[in-house]
Coordinates of C-alpha atoms and ligand atoms in Angstrom, one line a residue:
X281 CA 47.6 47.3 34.5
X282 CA 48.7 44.3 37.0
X283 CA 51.6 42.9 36.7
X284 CA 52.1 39.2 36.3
X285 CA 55.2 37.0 37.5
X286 CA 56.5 34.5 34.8
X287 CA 57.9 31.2 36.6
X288 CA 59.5 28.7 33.7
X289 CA 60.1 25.4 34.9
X290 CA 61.6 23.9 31.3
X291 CA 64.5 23.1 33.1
X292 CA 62.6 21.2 36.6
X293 CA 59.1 20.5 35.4
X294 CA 59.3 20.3 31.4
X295 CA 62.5 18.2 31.6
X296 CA 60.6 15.4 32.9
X297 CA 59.1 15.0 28.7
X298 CA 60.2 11.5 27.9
X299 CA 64.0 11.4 26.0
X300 CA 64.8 15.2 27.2
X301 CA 68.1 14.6 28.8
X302 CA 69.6 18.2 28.8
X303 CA 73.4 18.6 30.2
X304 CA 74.8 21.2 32.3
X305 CA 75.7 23.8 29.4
X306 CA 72.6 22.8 27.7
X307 CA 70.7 24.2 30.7
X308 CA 72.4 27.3 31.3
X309 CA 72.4 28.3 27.6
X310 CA 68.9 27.9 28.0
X311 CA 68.6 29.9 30.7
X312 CA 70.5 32.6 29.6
X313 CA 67.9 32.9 27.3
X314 CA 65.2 32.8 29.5
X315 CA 66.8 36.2 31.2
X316 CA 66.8 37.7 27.3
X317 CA 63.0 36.4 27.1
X318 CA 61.9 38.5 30.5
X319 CA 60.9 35.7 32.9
X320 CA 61.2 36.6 36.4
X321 CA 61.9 33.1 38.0
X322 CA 63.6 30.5 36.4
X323 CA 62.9 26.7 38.3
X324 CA 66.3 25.6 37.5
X325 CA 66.1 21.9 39.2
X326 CA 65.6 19.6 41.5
X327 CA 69.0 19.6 43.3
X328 CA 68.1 16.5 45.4
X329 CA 67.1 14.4 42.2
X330 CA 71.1 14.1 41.0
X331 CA 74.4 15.0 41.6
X332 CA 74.0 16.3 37.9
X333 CA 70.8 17.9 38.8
X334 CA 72.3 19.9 41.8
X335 CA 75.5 20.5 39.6
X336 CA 73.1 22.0 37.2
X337 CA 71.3 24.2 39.5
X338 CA 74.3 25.1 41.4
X339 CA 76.2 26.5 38.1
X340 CA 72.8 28.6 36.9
X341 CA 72.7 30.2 40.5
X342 CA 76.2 31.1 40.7
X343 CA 76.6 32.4 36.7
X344 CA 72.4 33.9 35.9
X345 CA 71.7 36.7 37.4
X346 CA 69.6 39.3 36.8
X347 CA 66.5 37.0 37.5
X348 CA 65.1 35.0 41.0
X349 CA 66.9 31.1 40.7
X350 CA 64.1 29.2 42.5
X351 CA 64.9 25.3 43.4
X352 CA 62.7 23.1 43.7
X353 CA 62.5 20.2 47.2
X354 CA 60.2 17.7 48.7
X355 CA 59.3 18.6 51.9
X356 CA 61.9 17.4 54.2
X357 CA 65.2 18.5 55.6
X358 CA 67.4 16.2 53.6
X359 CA 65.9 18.0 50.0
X360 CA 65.4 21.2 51.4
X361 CA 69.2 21.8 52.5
X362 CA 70.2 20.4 48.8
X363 CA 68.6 22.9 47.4
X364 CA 69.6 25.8 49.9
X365 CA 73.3 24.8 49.1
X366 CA 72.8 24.3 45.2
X367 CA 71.3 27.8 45.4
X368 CA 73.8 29.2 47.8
X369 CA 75.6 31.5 45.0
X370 CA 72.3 32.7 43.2
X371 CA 71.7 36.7 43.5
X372 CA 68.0 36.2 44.7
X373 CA 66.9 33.0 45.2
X374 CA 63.3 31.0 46.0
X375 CA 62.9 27.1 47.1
X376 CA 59.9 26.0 45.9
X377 CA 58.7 23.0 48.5
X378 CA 55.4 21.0 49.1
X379 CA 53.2 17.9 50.0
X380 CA 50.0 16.3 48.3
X381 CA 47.0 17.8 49.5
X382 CA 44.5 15.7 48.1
X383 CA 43.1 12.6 50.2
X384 CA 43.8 10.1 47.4
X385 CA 47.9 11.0 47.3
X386 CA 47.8 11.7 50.7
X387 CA 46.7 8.0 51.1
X388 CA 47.9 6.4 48.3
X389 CA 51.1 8.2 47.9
X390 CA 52.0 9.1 51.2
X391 CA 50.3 7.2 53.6
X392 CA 50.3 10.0 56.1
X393 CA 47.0 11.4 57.8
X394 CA 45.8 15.1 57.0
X395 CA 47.0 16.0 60.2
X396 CA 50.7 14.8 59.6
X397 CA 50.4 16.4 56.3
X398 CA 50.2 19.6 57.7
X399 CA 52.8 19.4 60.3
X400 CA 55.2 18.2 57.8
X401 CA 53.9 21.3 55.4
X402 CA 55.1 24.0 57.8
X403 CA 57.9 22.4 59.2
X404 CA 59.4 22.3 55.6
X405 CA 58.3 25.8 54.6
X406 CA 59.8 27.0 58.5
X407 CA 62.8 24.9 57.3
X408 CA 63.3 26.4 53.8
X409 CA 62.8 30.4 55.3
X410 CA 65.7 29.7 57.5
X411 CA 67.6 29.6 54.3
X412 CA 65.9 32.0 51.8
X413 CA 63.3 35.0 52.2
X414 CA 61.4 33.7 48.9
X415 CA 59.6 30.3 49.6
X416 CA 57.1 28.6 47.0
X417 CA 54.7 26.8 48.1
X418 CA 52.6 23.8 46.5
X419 CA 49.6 21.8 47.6
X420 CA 50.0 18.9 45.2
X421 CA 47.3 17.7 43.4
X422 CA 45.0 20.9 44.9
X423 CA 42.3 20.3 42.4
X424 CA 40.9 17.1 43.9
X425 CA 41.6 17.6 47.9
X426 CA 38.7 18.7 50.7
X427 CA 38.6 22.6 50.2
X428 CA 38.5 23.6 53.9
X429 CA 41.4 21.4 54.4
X430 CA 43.0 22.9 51.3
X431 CA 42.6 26.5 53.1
X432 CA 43.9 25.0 56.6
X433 CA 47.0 24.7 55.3
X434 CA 47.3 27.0 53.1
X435 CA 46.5 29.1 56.3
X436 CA 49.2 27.8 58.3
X437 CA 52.3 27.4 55.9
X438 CA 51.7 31.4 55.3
X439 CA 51.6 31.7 58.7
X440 CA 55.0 29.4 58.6
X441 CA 56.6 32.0 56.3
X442 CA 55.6 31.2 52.5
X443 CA 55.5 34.0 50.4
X444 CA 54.1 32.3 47.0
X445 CA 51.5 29.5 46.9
X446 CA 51.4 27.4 44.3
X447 CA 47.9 25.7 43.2
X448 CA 48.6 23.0 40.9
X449 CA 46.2 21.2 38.4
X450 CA 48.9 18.1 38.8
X451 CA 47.2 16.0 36.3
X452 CA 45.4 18.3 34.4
X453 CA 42.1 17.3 35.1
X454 CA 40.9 20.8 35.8
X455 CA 38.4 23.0 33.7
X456 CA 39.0 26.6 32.7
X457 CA 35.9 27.2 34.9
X458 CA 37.2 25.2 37.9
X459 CA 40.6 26.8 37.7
X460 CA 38.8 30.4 38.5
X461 CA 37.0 29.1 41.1
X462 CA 39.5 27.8 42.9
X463 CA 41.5 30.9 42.7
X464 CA 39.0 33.0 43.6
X465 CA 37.7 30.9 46.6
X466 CA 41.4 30.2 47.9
X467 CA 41.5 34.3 47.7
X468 CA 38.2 34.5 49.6
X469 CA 38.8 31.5 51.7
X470 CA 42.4 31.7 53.2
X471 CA 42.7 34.5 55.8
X472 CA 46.0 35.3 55.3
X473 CA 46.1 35.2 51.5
X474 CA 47.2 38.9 50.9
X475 CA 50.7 38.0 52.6
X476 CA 51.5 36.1 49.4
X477 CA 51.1 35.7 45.8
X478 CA 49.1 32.5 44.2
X479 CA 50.4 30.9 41.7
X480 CA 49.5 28.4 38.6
X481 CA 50.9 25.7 37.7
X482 CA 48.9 23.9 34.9
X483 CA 49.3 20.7 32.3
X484 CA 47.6 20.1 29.1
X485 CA 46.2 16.4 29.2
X486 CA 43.1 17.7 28.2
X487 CA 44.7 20.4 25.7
X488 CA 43.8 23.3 27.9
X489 CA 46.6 24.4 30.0
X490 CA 47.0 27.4 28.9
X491 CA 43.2 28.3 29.1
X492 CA 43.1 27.0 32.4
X493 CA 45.9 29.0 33.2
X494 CA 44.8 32.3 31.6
X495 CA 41.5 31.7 33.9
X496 CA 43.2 31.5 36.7
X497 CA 45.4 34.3 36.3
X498 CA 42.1 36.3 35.5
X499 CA 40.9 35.4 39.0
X500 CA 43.6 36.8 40.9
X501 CA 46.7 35.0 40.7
X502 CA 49.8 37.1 40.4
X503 CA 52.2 34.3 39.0
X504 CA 51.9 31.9 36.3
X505 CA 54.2 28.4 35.6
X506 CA 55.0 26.9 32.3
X507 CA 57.6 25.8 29.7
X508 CA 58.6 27.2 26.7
X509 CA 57.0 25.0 23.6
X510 CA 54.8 23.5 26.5
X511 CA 57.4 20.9 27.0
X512 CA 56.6 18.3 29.8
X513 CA 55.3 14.5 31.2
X514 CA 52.9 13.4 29.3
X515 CA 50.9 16.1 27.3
X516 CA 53.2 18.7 29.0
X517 CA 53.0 22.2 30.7
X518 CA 51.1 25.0 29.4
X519 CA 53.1 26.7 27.0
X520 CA 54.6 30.1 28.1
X521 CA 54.8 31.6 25.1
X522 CA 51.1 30.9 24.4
X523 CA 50.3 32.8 27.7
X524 CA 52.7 35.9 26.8
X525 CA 51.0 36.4 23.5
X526 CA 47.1 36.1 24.9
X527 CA 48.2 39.0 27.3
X528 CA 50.2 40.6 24.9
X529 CA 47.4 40.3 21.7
X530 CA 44.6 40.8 24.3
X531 CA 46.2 43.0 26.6
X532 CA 43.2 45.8 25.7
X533 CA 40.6 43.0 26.9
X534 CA 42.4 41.1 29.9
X535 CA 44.3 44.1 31.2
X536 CA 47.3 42.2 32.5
X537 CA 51.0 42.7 31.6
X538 CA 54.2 40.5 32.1
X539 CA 57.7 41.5 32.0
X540 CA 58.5 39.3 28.4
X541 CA 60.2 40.7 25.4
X542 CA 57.9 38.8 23.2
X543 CA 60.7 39.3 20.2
X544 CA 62.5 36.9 21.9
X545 CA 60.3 34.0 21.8
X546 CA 61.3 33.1 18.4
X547 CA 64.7 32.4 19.6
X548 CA 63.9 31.1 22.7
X549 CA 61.5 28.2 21.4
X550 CA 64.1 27.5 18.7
X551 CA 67.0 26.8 20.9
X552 CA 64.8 24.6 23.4
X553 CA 63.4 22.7 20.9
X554 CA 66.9 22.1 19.3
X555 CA 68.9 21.5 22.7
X556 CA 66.1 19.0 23.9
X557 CA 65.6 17.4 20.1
X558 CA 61.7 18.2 21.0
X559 CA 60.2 19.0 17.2
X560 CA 57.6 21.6 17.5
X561 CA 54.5 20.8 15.6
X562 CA 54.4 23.3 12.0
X563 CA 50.9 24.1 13.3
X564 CA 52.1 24.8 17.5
X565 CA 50.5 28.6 18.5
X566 CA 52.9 31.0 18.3
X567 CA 55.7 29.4 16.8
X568 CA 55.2 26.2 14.5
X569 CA 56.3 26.9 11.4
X570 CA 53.0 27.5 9.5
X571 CA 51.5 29.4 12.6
X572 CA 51.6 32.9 10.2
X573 CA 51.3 31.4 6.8
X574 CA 49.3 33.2 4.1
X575 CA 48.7 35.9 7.4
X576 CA 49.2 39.7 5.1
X577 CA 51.5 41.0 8.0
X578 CA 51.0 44.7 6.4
X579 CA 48.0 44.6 7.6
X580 CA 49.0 45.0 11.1
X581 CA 47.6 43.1 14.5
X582 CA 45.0 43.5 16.8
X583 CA 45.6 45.9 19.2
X584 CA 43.2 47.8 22.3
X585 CA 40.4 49.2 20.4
X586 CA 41.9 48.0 17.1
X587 CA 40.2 45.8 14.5
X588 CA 42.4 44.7 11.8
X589 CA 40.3 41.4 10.2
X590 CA 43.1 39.8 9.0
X591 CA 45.8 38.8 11.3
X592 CA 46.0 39.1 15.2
X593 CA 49.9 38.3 15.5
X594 CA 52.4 40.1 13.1
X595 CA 55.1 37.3 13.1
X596 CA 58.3 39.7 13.6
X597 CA 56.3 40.9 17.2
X598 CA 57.8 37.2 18.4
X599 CA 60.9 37.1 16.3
X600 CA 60.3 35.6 13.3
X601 CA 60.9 37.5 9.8
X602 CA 57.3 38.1 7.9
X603 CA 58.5 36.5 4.9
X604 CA 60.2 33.1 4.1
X605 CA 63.4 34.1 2.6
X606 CA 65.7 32.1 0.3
X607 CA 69.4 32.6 0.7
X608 CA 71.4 31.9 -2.9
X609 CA 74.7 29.9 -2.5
X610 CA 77.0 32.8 -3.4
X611 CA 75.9 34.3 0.1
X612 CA 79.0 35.2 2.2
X613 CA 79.2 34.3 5.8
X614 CA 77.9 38.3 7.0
X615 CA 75.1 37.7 4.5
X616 CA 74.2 34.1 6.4
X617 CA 74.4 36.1 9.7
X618 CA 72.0 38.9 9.2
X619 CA 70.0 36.5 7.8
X620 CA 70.2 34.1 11.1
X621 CA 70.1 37.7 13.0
X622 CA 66.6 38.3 11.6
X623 CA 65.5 34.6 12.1
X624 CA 66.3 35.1 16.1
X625 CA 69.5 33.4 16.1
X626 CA 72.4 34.6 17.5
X627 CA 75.6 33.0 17.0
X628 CA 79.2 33.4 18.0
X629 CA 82.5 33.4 15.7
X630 CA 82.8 29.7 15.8
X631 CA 79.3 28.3 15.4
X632 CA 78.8 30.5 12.6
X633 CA 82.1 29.0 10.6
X634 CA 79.6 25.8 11.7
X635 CA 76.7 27.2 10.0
X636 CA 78.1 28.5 7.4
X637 CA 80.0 25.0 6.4
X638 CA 76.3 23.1 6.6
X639 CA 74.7 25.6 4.3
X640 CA 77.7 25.9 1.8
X641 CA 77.2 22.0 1.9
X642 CA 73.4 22.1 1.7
X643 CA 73.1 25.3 -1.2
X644 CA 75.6 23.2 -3.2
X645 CA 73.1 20.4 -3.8
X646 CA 70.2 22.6 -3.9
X647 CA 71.2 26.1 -5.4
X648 CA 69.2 27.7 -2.8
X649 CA 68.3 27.6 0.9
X650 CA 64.4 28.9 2.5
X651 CA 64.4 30.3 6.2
X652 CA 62.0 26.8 6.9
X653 CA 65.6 24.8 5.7
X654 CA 68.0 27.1 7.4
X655 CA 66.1 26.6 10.7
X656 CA 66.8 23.1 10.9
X657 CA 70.6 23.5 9.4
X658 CA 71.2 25.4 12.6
X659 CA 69.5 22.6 14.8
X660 CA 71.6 20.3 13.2
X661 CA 74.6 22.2 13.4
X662 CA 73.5 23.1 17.0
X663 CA 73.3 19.5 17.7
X664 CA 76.5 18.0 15.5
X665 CA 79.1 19.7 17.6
X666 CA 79.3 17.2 20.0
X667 CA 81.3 14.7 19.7
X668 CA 80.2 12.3 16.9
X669 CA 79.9 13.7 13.0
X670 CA 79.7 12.0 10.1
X671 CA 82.2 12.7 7.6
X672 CA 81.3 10.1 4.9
X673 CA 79.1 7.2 4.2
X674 CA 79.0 4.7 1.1
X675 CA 76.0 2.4 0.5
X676 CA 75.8 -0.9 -1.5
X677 CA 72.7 -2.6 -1.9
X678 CA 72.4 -7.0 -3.1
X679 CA 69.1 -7.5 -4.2
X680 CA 65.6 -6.4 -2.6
X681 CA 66.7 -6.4 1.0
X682 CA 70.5 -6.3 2.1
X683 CA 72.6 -3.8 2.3
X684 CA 76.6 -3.0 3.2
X685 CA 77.4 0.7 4.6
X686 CA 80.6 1.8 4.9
X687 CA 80.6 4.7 7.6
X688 CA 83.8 7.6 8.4
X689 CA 83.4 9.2 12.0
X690 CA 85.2 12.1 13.5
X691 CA 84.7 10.7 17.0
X692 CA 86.5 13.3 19.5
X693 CA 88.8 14.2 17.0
X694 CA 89.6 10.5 15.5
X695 CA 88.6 9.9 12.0
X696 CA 87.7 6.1 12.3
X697 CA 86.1 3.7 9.8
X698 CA 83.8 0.8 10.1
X699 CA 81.6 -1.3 7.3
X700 CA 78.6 -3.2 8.2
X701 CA 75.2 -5.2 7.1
X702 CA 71.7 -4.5 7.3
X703 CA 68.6 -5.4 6.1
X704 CA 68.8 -2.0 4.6
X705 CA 70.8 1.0 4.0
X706 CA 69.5 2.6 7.3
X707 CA 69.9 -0.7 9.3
X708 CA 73.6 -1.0 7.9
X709 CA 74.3 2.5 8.9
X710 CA 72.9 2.8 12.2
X711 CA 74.9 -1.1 12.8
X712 CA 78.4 0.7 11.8
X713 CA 77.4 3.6 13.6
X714 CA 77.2 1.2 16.8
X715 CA 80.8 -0.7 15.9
X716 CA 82.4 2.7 15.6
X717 CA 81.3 4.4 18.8
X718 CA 81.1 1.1 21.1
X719 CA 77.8 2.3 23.4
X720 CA 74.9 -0.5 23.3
X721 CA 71.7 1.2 22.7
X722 CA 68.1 0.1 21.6
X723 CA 66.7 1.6 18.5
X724 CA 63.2 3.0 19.9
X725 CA 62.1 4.5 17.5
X726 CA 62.7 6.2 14.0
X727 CA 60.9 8.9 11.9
X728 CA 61.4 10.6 8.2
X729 CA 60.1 13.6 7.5
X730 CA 61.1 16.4 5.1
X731 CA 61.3 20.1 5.3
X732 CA 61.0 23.0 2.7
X733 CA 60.1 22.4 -0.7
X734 CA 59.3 20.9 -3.6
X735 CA 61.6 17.9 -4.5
X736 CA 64.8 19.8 -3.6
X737 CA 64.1 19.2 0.1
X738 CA 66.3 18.1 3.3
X739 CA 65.2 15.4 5.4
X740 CA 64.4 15.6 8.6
X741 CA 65.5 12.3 10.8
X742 CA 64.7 11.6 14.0
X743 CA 66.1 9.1 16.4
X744 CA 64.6 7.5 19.7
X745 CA 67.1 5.0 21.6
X746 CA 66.8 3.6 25.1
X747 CA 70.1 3.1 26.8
X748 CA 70.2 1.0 30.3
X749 CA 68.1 2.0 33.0
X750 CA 68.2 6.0 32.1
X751 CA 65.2 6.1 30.1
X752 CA 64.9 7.6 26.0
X753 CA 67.3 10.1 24.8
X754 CA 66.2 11.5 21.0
X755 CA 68.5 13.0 18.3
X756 CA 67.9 14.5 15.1
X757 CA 69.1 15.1 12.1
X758 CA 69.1 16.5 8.4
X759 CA 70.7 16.2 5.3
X760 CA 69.5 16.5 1.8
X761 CA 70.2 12.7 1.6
X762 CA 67.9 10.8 3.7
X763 CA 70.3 8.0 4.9
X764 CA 73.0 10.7 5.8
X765 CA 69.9 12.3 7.9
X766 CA 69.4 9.4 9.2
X767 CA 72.9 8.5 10.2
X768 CA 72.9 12.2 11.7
X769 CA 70.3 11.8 13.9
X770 CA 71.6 8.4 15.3
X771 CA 75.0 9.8 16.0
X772 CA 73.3 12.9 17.6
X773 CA 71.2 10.4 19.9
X774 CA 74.8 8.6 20.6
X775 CA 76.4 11.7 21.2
X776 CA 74.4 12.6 24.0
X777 CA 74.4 9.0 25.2
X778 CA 78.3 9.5 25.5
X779 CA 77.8 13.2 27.4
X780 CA 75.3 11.5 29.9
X781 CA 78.1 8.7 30.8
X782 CA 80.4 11.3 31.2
X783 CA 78.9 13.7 33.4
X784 CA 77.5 10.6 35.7
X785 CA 81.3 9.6 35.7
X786 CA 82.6 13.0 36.1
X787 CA 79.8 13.7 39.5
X788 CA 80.4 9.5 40.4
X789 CA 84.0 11.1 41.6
X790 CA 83.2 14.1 43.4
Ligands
LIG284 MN1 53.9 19.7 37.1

């Protein structure tokens, strides 16, 4: 069977997903992960975007091994020597660099003729090889340029050194049909073309990155890129782990095999959806929450020459238990962490006294806890470690629209007190929230969902708040009381307000 390369680029790409705004530890957590999962390239950053950006990538080189660090640089000298000496410590290590291709960004955007285009193209990929034997390639917006001008330089940065080139659908305008095309002619077309590997890079504006990056991959191209839960701008990246199962389920049909554990993709979508504070849909591919409801697992899956009609995914063949178990209340801690074992989560010492407090807390009210309910306990006690948690909050409500909220913080280790008004117990909340930690932020937006079942349920809160000039950051948060949810998630969205100052402090120094 061929083998195909998995590049994720959650951390470059799919971090670019309004209100994502992942800290250092955040990202290498996640990429230890991504070594668990099997990828074989991990796009880490854009080193020349930030101080905190190249601090980012810098610490991933120098502590993830086992796996290529690839960084990623606009093609100049100024970006590409960034990333050579944020990747300096990696064990193997790839800068991915590029121009637009296309005569509409090479106009628009640019404002540089085809000819300059391609000088600059090999000068940067000449540029990068000086530093690192692995250089990436893209032709920007490769879907919409003049194909022989597409295979000219294509032609000459392989010439120039590149070793992978990456053809990306940039806006996702591309067809599943298209995608193959291109792959095949760029194979057929570009004379040099066996001296490296093509690559796709795909988004979903039209719902069918993945398809279009299956196709692709189909025709000939020995590396895919994408993000785990298909994070990214706008509609996002093709989803990785949608692209390991089609190989994986179809893998009698398509004939081509990747290096994932796909046991681990439980896990891994878990901890990027809870680090980023990115929901994933109950109905997402692979791993939304109803994704292998009512599916009789003991039936089996679909396998080469198999035909089982009731299921094509066993759910414990990406991590996830096959049934939705309820934990009772008298459950000791060990109990809790085979439990959380079996769910994909693994936890050290100190998170799992965390845990353990939030479902003690949670059973208490309810008598009993479903998988669907502990899931989000450990995003929430994932999230509530730093910095800001609520320890109390008392409500009183004065006729059909004011309310006072009197709100206790551990902030950094202070317990601290504040009472405000609102024009509702939320409103009052979120306004002695705001006294107590002192940050001015915008309430973007808010949502209220809840999560397992009947009327026993937790809500599920989620935050959006703009703060200055650095865009959205989201928080999240659940309780089996709807206003402490509430109050959870608007702490969590401050909390990572207060991390972001810090770490732009902390790198304003250096
Ligand atoms: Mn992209």
């Amino acid at each position: 069977m061929r083998r195909l390369s998995l590049l994720d680029t959650s951390l470059r790409d799919g971090q670019k997903s309004l209100g994502i705004n992942l800290n250092v530890n955040e990202k290498l957590e996640i990429s230890r992960q991504l070594v668990k999962l099997g990828v074989d390239v991990i796009e880490a950053g854009y080193p020349a975007a930030s101080p905190v950006e190249f601090e980012a990538v810098r610490k991933i080189a120098r502590e993830v091994k086992g796996v290529v660090i690839c960084g990623f640089a606009g093609a100049n000298e100024r970006e590409i020597d960034c990333c050579a000496a944020a990747l300096k410590e990696a064990g193997r290590s790839r800068i991915h660099t590029g121009i637009a291709v296309s005569p509409l960004y090479m106009e628009k955007k640019l404002q540089l003729t085809p000819g300059r285009v391609v000088e600059l193209a090999v000068a940067a990929v000449k540029h990068a090889k000086k530093y690192v034997d692995e250089v990436q390639f893209y032709a920007e917006d490769a879907f919409r340029s003049d194909r022989a001008f597409l295979v000219q330089v294509l032609e000459r940065v392989i010439e120039a050194g590149a070793t992978v080139i990456n053809i990306p659908d940039t806006l996702g305008y591309a067809t599943p049909w298209e995608c193959s095309e291109m792959i095949s002619y760029v194979m057929n077309n570009v004379r040099n073309i066996q001296r490296a590997v093509l690559s796709v890079h795909c988004h979903n504006d039209l719902g069918m990155a993945t398809a279009n990056s299956l196709a692709g991959i189909k025709a000939g191209a020995g590396q895919v890129e994408g993000t785990i839960n298909g994070i990214g701008e706008r509609a996002g990246n093709t989803c990785l782990e949608e692209i390991i199962m089609t190989l994986y389920s179809r893998r009698g049909s398509i004939g081509i095999q990747c290096g994932a554990k796909t046991r681990e993709l439980a896990a891994t979508s878990r901890l990027v959806s809870r680090l980023t504070g990115v929901p994933i849909p109950a109905h997402k591919a692979i791993v939304g929450s109803n994704a292998y409801t009512g599916n009789p697992a003991s039936l089996g899956e679909i396998g080469p020459g198999e035909n089982a009609p009731f299921v094509i995914i066993a759910p414990d063949t990406v991590g996830l238990p096959e049934d939705d178990g309820v934990l009772q209340i008298q459950l000791g801690p060990q109990a809790l962490q085979q439990r959380l074992d079996k769910l994909g989560y693994s936890l050290n010492k100190e998170d799992l006294d965390l845990v353990y407090q939030y479902f003690l807390h949670s059973a208490d009210s309810k008598g009993a806890v479903y998988d669907q309910e502990l899931r989000e306990l450990m995003g929430e006690a994932g999230v509530e470690q730093r910095g800001i948690l609520i320890k109390n909050i008392s409500i009183t409500t004065t006729g059909a629209s004011r309310a006072t909220a009197t709100v206790t913080l551990d902030l950094d280790g202070d317990t601290v007190t504040e009472a405000a008004c609102g024009t509702g117990p939320v409103d009052a909340v979120f306004k002695a929230v705001d006294l107590l930690v002192g940050e001015r932020v915008c309430l973007e937006d808010y949502m209220l969902k809840s999560v397992g079942r009947g009327r026993e349920t937790l809500g599920d809160a989620t935050v959006k708040v703009r703060y200055g000039d650095n865009g959205l950051v989201i928080g999240r948060g659940v309780s089996s009381d709807v206003i402490e949810a509430s109050a959870r998630a608007y702490a969590n969205a401050l909390s990572k307000v207060k991390t972001m100052i810090r770490e732009n402090a902390a790198q304003a120094r250096v």
